[in-house]
């Protein structure tokens, strides 16, 4: 199964009764295993979680820690970009050159790297004072 197919499939299972905006994300780990995630909203709106966060949680729970490739899809007018928080979450487990394919359900795609998505990211080095 392609990463796009995995993201497309899981998007249909998103729980988005408030925004009505379903998002699917698929991550291929360095091991080759594909992990899926969808957004899961909550009536207490800030408690909702993004598709990317779900896919990352599935990856970590399964024992993988290195992201090799990402695909995100939504029914949006232009290829859906990860939110700011998800960019930082992806950068925790993906090298700067890792490709993130942003997709629409209409077939539009845009490929970006993690570095392009999050220039100037916060890293552990920013906590070094020695
Ligand atoms: N959403 C994601 O799941 N991923 C993104 O990268 C952008 C936004 C979700 C969160 C919320 O459930 C809905 O889309 C509208 O913001």
CSV table of C-alpha atoms and ligand atoms in Angstrom, one decimal:
chain,number,residue,atom,x,y,z
A,1,UNK,CA,0.0,0.0,0.0
A,2,UNK,CA,1.3,3.5,-0.9
A,3,UNK,CA,1.7,6.2,1.8
A,4,UNK,CA,-1.0,8.2,0.0
A,5,UNK,CA,-3.4,5.2,0.0
A,6,UNK,CA,-2.8,4.7,3.8
A,7,UNK,CA,-3.5,8.4,4.5
A,8,UNK,CA,-6.5,8.4,2.3
A,9,UNK,CA,-8.0,5.3,4.0
A,10,UNK,CA,-7.4,6.5,7.6
A,11,UNK,CA,-8.8,10.0,6.8
A,12,UNK,CA,-12.3,8.4,6.3
A,13,UNK,CA,-12.1,7.2,9.9
A,14,UNK,CA,-11.4,10.7,11.3
A,15,UNK,CA,-13.7,12.0,14.1
A,16,UNK,CA,-14.4,15.6,13.1
A,17,UNK,CA,-18.0,16.4,14.0
A,18,UNK,CA,-17.1,20.0,14.9
A,19,UNK,CA,-14.9,21.2,12.1
A,20,UNK,CA,-16.2,18.7,9.5
A,21,UNK,CA,-12.6,18.8,8.3
A,22,UNK,CA,-11.3,15.2,8.1
A,23,UNK,CA,-7.5,14.8,7.9
A,24,UNK,CA,-5.5,11.6,7.3
A,25,UNK,CA,-1.7,11.2,7.9
A,26,UNK,CA,0.6,8.3,7.1
A,27,UNK,CA,4.2,7.9,8.2
A,28,UNK,CA,6.7,5.4,6.8
A,29,UNK,CA,9.2,4.7,9.6
A,30,UNK,CA,12.8,3.8,8.8
A,31,UNK,CA,11.8,0.2,9.5
A,32,UNK,CA,9.5,0.3,6.5
A,33,UNK,CA,6.4,0.0,8.6
A,34,UNK,CA,3.5,2.4,7.8
A,35,UNK,CA,1.6,4.1,10.6
A,36,UNK,CA,-1.7,5.9,10.2
A,37,UNK,CA,-3.4,8.7,12.1
A,38,UNK,CA,-6.5,10.8,11.8
A,39,UNK,CA,-7.8,13.9,13.6
A,40,UNK,CA,-9.9,13.1,16.7
A,41,UNK,CA,-11.9,16.1,17.8
A,42,UNK,CA,-13.5,16.7,21.2
A,43,UNK,CA,-16.5,18.8,22.4
A,44,UNK,CA,-13.9,20.6,24.5
A,45,UNK,CA,-12.3,21.9,21.4
A,46,UNK,CA,-8.6,22.3,22.5
A,47,UNK,CA,-8.6,18.6,23.5
A,48,UNK,CA,-8.8,17.5,19.9
A,49,UNK,CA,-5.8,16.0,18.3
A,50,UNK,CA,-4.3,16.2,14.8
A,51,UNK,CA,-3.9,13.4,12.3
A,52,UNK,CA,-0.1,13.8,12.4
A,53,UNK,CA,-0.1,13.5,16.1
A,54,UNK,CA,-2.1,10.3,15.9
A,55,UNK,CA,0.3,8.8,13.4
A,56,UNK,CA,3.3,9.7,15.5
A,57,UNK,CA,1.7,8.2,18.6
A,58,UNK,CA,1.0,4.9,16.7
A,59,UNK,CA,4.6,4.8,15.5
A,60,UNK,CA,6.0,5.3,19.0
A,61,UNK,CA,3.6,2.9,20.6
A,62,UNK,CA,4.8,0.2,18.0
A,63,UNK,CA,8.4,0.8,18.9
A,64,UNK,CA,9.6,2.8,15.9
A,65,UNK,CA,11.3,6.2,16.4
A,66,UNK,CA,12.6,7.4,13.0
A,67,UNK,CA,10.3,8.9,10.4
A,68,UNK,CA,11.4,8.3,6.8
A,69,UNK,CA,8.5,9.8,4.9
A,70,UNK,CA,5.1,11.5,5.6
A,71,UNK,CA,1.9,12.0,3.7
A,72,UNK,CA,-1.0,14.2,4.8
A,73,UNK,CA,-4.4,14.5,3.0
A,74,UNK,CA,-7.6,16.5,3.5
A,75,UNK,CA,-10.5,17.8,1.4
A,76,UNK,CA,-8.9,21.3,1.2
A,77,UNK,CA,-8.7,23.7,-1.7
A,78,UNK,CA,-4.9,23.5,-1.7
A,79,UNK,CA,-2.5,20.8,-0.4
A,80,UNK,CA,-3.1,20.7,3.4
A,81,UNK,CA,-0.1,21.9,5.5
A,82,UNK,CA,0.6,20.5,8.9
A,83,UNK,CA,-0.2,23.0,11.7
A,84,UNK,CA,2.6,24.6,13.6
A,85,UNK,CA,2.5,22.2,16.5
A,86,UNK,CA,2.6,19.2,14.2
A,87,UNK,CA,5.6,20.6,12.4
A,88,UNK,CA,7.5,20.6,15.7
A,89,UNK,CA,6.2,17.1,16.5
A,90,UNK,CA,7.3,15.8,13.1
A,91,UNK,CA,10.8,17.4,13.5
A,92,UNK,CA,11.2,15.5,16.8
A,93,UNK,CA,11.5,12.2,14.8
A,94,UNK,CA,12.3,13.2,11.2
A,95,UNK,CA,15.6,14.5,9.8
A,96,UNK,CA,15.4,18.0,8.1
A,97,UNK,CA,15.5,16.4,4.6
A,98,UNK,CA,12.6,14.1,5.2
A,99,UNK,CA,9.9,14.6,2.6
A,100,UNK,CA,6.3,15.5,3.6
A,101,UNK,CA,3.8,15.2,0.8
A,102,UNK,CA,0.8,17.5,1.3
A,103,UNK,CA,-2.3,16.3,-0.6
A,104,UNK,CA,-5.9,17.2,-1.4
A,105,UNK,CA,-8.6,14.7,-2.0
A,106,UNK,CA,-8.8,16.1,-5.6
A,107,UNK,CA,-5.3,14.9,-6.4
A,108,UNK,CA,-3.2,18.0,-5.9
A,109,UNK,CA,0.1,17.4,-4.2
A,110,UNK,CA,3.0,19.5,-2.9
A,111,UNK,CA,6.2,18.0,-1.6
A,112,UNK,CA,8.1,19.8,1.2
A,113,UNK,CA,10.9,18.9,3.5
A,114,UNK,CA,10.7,19.0,7.3
A,115,UNK,CA,13.3,21.8,7.2
A,116,UNK,CA,11.1,23.9,4.8
A,117,UNK,CA,8.1,23.4,7.0
A,118,UNK,CA,9.8,24.5,10.1
A,119,UNK,CA,12.8,26.8,9.6
A,120,UNK,CA,14.4,27.9,12.9
A,121,UNK,CA,13.0,25.0,14.9
A,122,UNK,CA,13.5,24.8,18.6
A,123,UNK,CA,16.1,22.0,19.4
A,124,UNK,CA,17.8,20.6,22.4
A,125,UNK,CA,20.8,22.7,21.6
A,126,UNK,CA,18.8,25.8,22.6
A,127,UNK,CA,18.8,24.5,26.2
A,128,UNK,CA,22.6,24.2,26.3
A,129,UNK,CA,24.3,26.8,28.5
A,130,UNK,CA,27.6,25.0,29.0
B,1,LIG,N1,-5.9,19.2,11.5
B,1,LIG,C1,-5.1,18.1,11.4
B,1,LIG,O1,-5.5,17.0,11.8
B,1,LIG,N2,-3.9,18.3,10.9
B,1,LIG,C2,-3.4,19.4,10.4
B,1,LIG,O2,-2.2,19.5,10.0
B,1,LIG,C3,-4.3,20.6,10.3
B,1,LIG,C4,-5.5,20.5,11.1
B,1,LIG,C5,-7.3,19.0,12.1
B,1,LIG,C6,-7.4,19.5,13.5
B,1,LIG,C7,-8.9,19.8,13.5
B,1,LIG,O3,-9.6,18.6,13.9
B,1,LIG,C8,-9.3,20.1,12.1
B,1,LIG,O4,-8.2,19.7,11.3
B,1,LIG,C9,-9.6,21.6,11.8
B,1,LIG,O5,-8.6,22.4,12.3
